[in-house]
Coordinates of C-alpha atoms in Angstrom, one line a residue:
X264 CA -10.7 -6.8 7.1
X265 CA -9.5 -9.1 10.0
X266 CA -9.8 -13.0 9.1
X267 CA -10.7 -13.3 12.3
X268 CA -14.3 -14.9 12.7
X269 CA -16.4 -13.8 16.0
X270 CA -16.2 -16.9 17.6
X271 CA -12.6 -16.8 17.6
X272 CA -9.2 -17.6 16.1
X273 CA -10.1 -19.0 12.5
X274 CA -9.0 -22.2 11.1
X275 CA -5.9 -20.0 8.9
X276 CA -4.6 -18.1 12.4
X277 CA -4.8 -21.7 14.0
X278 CA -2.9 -23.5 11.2
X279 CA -0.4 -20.3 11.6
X280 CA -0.2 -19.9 15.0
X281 CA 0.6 -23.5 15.3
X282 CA 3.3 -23.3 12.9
X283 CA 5.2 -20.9 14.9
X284 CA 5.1 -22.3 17.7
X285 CA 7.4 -24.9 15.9
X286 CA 10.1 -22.8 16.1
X287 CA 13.1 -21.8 14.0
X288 CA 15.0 -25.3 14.9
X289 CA 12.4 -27.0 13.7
X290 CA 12.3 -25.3 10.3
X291 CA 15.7 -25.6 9.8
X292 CA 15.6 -29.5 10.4
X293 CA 12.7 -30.0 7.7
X294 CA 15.0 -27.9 5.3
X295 CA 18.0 -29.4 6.1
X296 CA 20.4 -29.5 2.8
X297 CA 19.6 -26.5 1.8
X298 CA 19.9 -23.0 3.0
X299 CA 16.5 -22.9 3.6
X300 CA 13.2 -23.6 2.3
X301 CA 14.5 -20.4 -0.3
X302 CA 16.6 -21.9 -1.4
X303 CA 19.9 -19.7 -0.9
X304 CA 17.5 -16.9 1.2
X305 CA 19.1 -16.2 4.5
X306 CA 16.5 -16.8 8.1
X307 CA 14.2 -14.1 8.6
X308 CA 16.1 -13.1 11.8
X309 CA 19.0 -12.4 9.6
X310 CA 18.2 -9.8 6.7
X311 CA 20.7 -9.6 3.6
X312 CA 21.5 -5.8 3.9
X313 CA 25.3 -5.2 4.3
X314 CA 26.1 -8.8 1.8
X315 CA 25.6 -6.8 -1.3
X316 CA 24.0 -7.2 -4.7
X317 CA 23.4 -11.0 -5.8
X318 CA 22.6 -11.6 -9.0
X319 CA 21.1 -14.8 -9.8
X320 CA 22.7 -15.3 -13.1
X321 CA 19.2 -15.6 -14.6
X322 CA 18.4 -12.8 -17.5
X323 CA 14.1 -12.1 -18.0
X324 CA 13.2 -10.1 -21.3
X325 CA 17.1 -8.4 -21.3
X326 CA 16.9 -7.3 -17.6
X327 CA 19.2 -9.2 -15.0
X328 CA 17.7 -11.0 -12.1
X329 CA 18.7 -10.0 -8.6
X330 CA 18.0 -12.2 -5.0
X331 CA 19.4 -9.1 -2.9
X332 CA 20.3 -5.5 -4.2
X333 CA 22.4 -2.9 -2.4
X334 CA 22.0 0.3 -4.9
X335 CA 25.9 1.8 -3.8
X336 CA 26.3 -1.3 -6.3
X337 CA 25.0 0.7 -9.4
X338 CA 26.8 2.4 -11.4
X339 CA 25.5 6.3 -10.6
X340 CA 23.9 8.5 -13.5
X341 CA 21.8 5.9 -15.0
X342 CA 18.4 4.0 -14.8
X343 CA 19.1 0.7 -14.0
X344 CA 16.0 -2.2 -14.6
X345 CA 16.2 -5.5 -13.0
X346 CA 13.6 -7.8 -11.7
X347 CA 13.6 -9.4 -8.1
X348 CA 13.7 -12.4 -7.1
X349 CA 10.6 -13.6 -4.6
X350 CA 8.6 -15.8 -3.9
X351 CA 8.2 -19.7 -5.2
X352 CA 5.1 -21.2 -6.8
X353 CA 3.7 -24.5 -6.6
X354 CA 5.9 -25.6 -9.7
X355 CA 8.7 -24.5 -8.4
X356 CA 9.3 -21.1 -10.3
X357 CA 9.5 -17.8 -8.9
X358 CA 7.6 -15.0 -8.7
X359 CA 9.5 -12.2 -10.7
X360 CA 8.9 -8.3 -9.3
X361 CA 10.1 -5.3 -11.3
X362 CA 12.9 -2.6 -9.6
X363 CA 13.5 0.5 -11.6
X364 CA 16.6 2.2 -9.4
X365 CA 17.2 5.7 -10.8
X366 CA 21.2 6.2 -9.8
X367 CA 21.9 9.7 -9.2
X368 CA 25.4 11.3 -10.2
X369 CA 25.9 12.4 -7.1
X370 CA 25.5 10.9 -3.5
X371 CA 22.1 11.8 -1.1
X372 CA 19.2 9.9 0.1
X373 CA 17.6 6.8 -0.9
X374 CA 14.0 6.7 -1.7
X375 CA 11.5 3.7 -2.3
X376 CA 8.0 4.1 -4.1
X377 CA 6.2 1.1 -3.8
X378 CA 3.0 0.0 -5.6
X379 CA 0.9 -2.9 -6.6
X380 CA 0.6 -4.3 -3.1
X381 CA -3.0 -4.9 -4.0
X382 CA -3.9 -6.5 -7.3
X383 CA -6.7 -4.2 -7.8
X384 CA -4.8 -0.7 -7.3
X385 CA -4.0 0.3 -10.6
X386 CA -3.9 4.6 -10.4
X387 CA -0.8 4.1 -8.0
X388 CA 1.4 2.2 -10.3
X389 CA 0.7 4.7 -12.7
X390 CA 1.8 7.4 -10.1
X391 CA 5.2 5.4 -9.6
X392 CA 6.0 5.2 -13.3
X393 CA 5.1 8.8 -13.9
X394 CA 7.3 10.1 -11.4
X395 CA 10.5 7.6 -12.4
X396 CA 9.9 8.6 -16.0
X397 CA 10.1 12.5 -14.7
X398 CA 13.7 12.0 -13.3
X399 CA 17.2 12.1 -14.9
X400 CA 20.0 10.3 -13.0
X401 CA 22.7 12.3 -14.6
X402 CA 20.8 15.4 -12.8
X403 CA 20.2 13.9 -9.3
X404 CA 21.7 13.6 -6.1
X405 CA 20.9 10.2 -4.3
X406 CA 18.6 7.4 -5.5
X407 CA 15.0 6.6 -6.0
X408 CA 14.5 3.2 -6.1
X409 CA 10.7 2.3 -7.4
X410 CA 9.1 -1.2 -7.2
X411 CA 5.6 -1.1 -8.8
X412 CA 4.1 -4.7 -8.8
X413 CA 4.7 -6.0 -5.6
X414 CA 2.2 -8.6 -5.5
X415 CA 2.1 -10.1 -9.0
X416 CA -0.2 -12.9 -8.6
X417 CA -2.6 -10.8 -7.3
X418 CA -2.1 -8.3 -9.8
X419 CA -2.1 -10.8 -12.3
X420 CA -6.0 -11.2 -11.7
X421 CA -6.1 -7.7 -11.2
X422 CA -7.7 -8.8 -7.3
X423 CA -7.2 -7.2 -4.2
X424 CA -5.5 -10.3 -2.4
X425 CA -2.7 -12.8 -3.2
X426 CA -4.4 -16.6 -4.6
X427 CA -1.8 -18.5 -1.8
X428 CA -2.5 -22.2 -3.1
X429 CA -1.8 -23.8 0.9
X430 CA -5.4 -25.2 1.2
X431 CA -7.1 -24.8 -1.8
X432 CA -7.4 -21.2 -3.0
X433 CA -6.8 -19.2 -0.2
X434 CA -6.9 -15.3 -0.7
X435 CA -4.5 -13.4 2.0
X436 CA -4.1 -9.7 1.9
X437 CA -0.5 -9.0 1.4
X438 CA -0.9 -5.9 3.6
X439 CA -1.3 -7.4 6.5
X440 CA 1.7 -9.5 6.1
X441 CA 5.2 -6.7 6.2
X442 CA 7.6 -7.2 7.3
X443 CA 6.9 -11.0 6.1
X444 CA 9.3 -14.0 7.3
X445 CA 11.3 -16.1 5.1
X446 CA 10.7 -19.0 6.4
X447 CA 6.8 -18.4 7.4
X448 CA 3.8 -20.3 6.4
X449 CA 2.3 -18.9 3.1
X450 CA 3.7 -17.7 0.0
X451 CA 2.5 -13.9 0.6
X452 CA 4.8 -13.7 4.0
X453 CA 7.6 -15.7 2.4
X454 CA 7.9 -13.0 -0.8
X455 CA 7.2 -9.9 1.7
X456 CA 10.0 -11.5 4.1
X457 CA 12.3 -11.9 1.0
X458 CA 11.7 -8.2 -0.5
X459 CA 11.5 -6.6 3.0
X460 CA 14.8 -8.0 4.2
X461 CA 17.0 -8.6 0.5
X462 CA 15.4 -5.4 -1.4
X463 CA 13.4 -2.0 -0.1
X464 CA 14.6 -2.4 4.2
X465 CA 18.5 -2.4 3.6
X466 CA 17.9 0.4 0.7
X467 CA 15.5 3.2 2.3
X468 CA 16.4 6.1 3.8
X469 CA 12.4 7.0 3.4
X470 CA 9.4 5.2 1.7
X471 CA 6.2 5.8 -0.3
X472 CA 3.4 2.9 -0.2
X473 CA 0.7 4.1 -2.7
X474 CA -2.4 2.2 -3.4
X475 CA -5.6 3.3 -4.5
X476 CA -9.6 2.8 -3.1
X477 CA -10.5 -1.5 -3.3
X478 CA -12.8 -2.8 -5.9
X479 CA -16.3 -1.7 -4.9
X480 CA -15.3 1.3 -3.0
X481 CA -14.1 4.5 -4.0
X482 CA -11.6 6.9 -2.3
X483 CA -11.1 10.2 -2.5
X484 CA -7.3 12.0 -2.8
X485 CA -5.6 11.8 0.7
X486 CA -2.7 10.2 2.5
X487 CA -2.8 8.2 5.3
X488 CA 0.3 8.4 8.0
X489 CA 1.4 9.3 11.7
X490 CA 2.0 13.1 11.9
X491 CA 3.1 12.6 15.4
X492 CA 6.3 11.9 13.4
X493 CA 7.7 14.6 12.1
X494 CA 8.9 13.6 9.0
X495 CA 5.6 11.5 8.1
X496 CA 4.3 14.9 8.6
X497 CA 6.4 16.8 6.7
X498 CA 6.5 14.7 3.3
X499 CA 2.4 14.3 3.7
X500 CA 2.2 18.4 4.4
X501 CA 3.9 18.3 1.0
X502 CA 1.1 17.0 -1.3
X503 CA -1.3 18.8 -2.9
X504 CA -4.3 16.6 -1.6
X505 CA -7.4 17.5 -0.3
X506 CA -7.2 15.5 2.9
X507 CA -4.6 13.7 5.3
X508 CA -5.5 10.5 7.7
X509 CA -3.7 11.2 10.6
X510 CA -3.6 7.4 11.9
X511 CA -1.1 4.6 12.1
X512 CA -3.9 2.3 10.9
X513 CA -3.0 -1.2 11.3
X514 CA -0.1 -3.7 12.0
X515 CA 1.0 -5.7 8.9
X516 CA 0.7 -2.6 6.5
X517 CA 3.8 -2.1 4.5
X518 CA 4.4 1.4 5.4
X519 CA 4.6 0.7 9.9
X520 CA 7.1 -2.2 8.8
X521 CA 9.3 0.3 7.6
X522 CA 8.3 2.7 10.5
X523 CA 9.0 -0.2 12.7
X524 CA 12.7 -0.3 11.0
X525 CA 13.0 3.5 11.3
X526 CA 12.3 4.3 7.9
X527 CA 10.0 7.2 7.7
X528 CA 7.1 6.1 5.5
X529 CA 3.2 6.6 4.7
X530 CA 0.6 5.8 2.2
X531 CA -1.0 8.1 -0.4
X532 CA -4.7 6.9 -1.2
X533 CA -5.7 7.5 -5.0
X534 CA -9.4 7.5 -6.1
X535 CA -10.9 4.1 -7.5
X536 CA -9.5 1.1 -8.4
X537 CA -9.2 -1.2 -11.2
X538 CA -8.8 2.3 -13.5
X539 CA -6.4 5.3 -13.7
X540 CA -7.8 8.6 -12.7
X541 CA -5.2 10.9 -14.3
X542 CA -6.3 14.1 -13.0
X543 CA -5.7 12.8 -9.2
X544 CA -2.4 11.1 -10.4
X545 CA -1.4 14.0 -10.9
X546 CA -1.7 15.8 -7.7
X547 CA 0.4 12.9 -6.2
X548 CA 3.2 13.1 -8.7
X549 CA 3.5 17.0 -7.8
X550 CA 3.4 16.3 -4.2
X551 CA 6.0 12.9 -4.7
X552 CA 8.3 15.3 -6.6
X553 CA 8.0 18.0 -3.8
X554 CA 9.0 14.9 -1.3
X555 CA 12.2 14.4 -3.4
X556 CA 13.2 18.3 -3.6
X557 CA 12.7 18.2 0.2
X558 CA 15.1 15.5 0.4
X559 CA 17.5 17.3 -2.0
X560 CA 17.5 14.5 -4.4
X561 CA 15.9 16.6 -7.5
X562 CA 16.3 20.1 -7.2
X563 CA 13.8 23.0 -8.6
X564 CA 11.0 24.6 -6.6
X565 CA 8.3 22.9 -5.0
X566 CA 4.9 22.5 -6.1
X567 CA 1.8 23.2 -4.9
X568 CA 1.6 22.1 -1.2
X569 CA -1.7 21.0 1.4
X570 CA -1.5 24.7 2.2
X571 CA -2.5 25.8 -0.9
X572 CA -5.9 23.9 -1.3
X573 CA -6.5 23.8 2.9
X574 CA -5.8 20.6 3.3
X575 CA -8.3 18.6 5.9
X576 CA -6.8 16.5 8.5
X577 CA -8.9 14.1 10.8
X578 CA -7.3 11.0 13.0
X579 CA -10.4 8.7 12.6
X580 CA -12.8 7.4 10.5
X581 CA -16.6 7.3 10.9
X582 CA -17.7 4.1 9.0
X583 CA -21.6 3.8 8.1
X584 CA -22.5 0.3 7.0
X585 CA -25.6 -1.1 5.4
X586 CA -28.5 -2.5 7.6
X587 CA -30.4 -3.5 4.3
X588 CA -30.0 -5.1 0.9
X589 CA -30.6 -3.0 -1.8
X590 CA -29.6 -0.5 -4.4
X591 CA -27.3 2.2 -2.7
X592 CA -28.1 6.1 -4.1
X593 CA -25.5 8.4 -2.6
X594 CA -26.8 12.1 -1.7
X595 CA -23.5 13.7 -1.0
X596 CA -20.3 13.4 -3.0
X597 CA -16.2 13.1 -1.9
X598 CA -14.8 15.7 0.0
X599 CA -18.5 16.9 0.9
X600 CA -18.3 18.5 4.4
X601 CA -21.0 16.7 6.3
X602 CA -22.7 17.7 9.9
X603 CA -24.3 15.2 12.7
X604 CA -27.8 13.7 11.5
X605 CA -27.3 15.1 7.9
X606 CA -28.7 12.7 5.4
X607 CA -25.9 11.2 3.0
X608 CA -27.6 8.0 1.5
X609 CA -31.0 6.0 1.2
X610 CA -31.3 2.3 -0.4
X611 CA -34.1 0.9 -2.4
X612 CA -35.7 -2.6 -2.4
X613 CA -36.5 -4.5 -6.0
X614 CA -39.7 -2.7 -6.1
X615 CA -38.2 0.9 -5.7
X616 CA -39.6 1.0 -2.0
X617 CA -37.1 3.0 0.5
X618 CA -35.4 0.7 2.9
X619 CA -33.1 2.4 4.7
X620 CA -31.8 5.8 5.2
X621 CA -28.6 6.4 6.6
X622 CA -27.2 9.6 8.3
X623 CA -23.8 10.7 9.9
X624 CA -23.2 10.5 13.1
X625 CA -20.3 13.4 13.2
X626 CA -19.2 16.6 11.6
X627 CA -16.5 16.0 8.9
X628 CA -15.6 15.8 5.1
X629 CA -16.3 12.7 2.8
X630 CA -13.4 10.5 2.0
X631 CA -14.6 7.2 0.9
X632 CA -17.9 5.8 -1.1
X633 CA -19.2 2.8 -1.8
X634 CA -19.7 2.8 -5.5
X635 CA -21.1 -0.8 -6.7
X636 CA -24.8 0.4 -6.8
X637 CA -25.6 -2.9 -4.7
X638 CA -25.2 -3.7 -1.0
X639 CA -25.8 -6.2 1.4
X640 CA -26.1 -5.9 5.4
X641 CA -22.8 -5.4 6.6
X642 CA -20.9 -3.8 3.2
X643 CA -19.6 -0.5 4.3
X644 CA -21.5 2.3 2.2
X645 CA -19.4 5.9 3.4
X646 CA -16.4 6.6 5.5
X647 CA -16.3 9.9 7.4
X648 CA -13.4 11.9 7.6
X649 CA -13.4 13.7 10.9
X650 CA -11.5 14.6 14.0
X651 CA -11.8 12.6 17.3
X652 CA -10.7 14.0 20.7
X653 CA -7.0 12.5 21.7
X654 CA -9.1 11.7 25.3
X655 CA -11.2 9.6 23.0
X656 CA -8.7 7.4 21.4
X657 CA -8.2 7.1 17.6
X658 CA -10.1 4.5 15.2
X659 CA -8.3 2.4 12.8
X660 CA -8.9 3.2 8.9
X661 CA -11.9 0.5 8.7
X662 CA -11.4 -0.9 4.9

């Protein structure tokens, strides 16, 4: 959701917007002896791909530590395991993410599956490590390059958003941050600068963001991307989901930073969080293996496909909201096809009394619930999968 308060630009956007206004002089002077406030991290305006791999020198549980990676610097036919280099803490020490790059023998394309942007996503890292476990180097042609905890202190707490320690505990979604700056004003746009520029931009021929439904609210299987892009459309057409989001949702997401750099990219959306939901992981390591035989980096034949299980696609979604507080009873399930006016929850009081019926108000299929059995006015109870005119416009996802 937007930080953004209804009487204007918050106290956070002020503090930030302020801060750029500084300018990039300005930043320099205050870290003047050093590189930058990094330490030896190059300005945002200048990204590290093309300088090569840097190792820091420092060695974490028997796995090298790298600032900046360039995979043509791997040897080919292996796994290689390393940990990344991000962010600082308030002490000083860094924030270490994990990089599994599987090294094909022979050249191709380079793919990035990324996970853990949200602390509370758990199904998606699960997705990741299944599908690098799946490959063999010595067999492929090109690289997959997989980086499953992005945001570790969020994931730490297993939370949806990153504890940045600026004022007091402050708790900034990391998606709304890509590509991130370097040199920016919280710790979450510093690391996403750092692994944007240093570690996924300068190594992606194509990308994979996956996350899963936020604590409290529960997803169904489906992928969310631009199919006005016909590669987007393509890999997404190649999963054997039950629905696609056609919709370039919003600005600061990790997958339009690397649409915004020409990397084809979208987002798979994995059931609940906080747990693993093996039977839909599974469906999105099929259709993830299917993106990699398209790309020619694994060979074999494809998978089951959105054509084999009629795959619904919609551009917007219908949010209903609660108007009362109460305990929330669902009367229609994910993926249920829904019609204007039909009925698909009610919400009781303390003493069991009705309060509230809620209804859609378009023809469509079920894609998310709310599924903490308590609301409050305002928490979003059901999203609505459905298809808006073009004439219309197109919604946003509304998380």
């Amino acid at each position: 959701m937007s930080d953004t308060s209804k009487k204007g630009i918050d106290r956070r956007d002020l503090i930030l917007a302020s801060i750029a206004t500084v300018g990039a002089s300005a930043a320099l002077a205050v870290s003047a002896g050093t590189a930058n406030a990094q330490g030896a991290a190059t300005p945002a305006a200048q990204p590290a791909s093309g300088t090569g791999t840097l190792y820091t020198g420092d060695v974490i549980q028997g796995k090298k530590v790298v600032s900046a990676l360039d995979v043509h610097d791997l040897e080919p036919g292996l796994k290689h395991f390393l940990y990344f280099q991000g962010a600082q803490m308030p002490t000083g020490q860094h924030w270490y993410v994990s990089v599994t790059v599987a090294k094909g023998a022979k050249p191709g394309k380079r793919g990035i599956l990324t996970s853990g942007v949200h602390g509370d996503e758990m199904s998606n890292i699960h997705t990741v490590h299944t599908v690098m476990n799946q490959l063999d180097p010595a067999q492929m042609s090109g690289t997959v390059m997989a980086v499953t905890d992005v945001a570790r202190p969020a994931i730490e707490g297993m939370q949806r958003r990153w504890p940045n320690q600026g004022r007091g505990l402050d708790l900034i979604d990391m998606n709304r941050e890509w590509p991130g700056n370097e040199n920016g004003a919280t710790a979450p746009s510093r690391h996403a600068g750092l692994l944007f520029n240093r570690l996924l931009r300068p190594n992606a021929d194509f990308a994979i963001d996956f996350h899963t439904g936020t604590t409290g609210f529960e997803v169904t299987a489906f992928n969310i991307g631009g199919m006005d892009v016909p590669e987007v459309k393509a890999m997404m057409e190649l999963y054997p989901v039950g629905q696609i989001f056609d919709n370039h949702v919003y600005p600061g997401v990790l997958h339009n930073a690397f649409m915004d750099a020409g990397i084809p990219s979208f987002t798979p959306e994995i059931g609940a969080a906080r747990v693993l939901d093996l039977e839909m992981i599974s469906l999105f390591v099929e259709g993830t293996m299917n993106v990699l035989k398209h790309y020619g980096i694994v060979a074999g034949p494809m998978g089951r496909t959105g054509k084999d299980v009629n795959v619904f696609v919609g551009n917007s979604a219908f949010p209903i909201l609660a108007t009362q507080g109460g305990i929330v009873e669902h009367l229609v399930r994910l993926n249920d096809k829904v019609e204007p006016g039909q009925k698909v929850a009610i919400q009781r009081n303390s003493f069991g009394e009705v309060v509230a019926e809620y209804t859609s108000g378009v023809a469509g299929e079920i894609t998310g619930q709310r599924s903490d059995a308590m609301a409050e006015p305002g928490n979003p109870l059901v999203f609505i999968l459905f298809h808006k005119a073009p004439s219309e416009g197109a919604e946003s996802y509304p998380e």
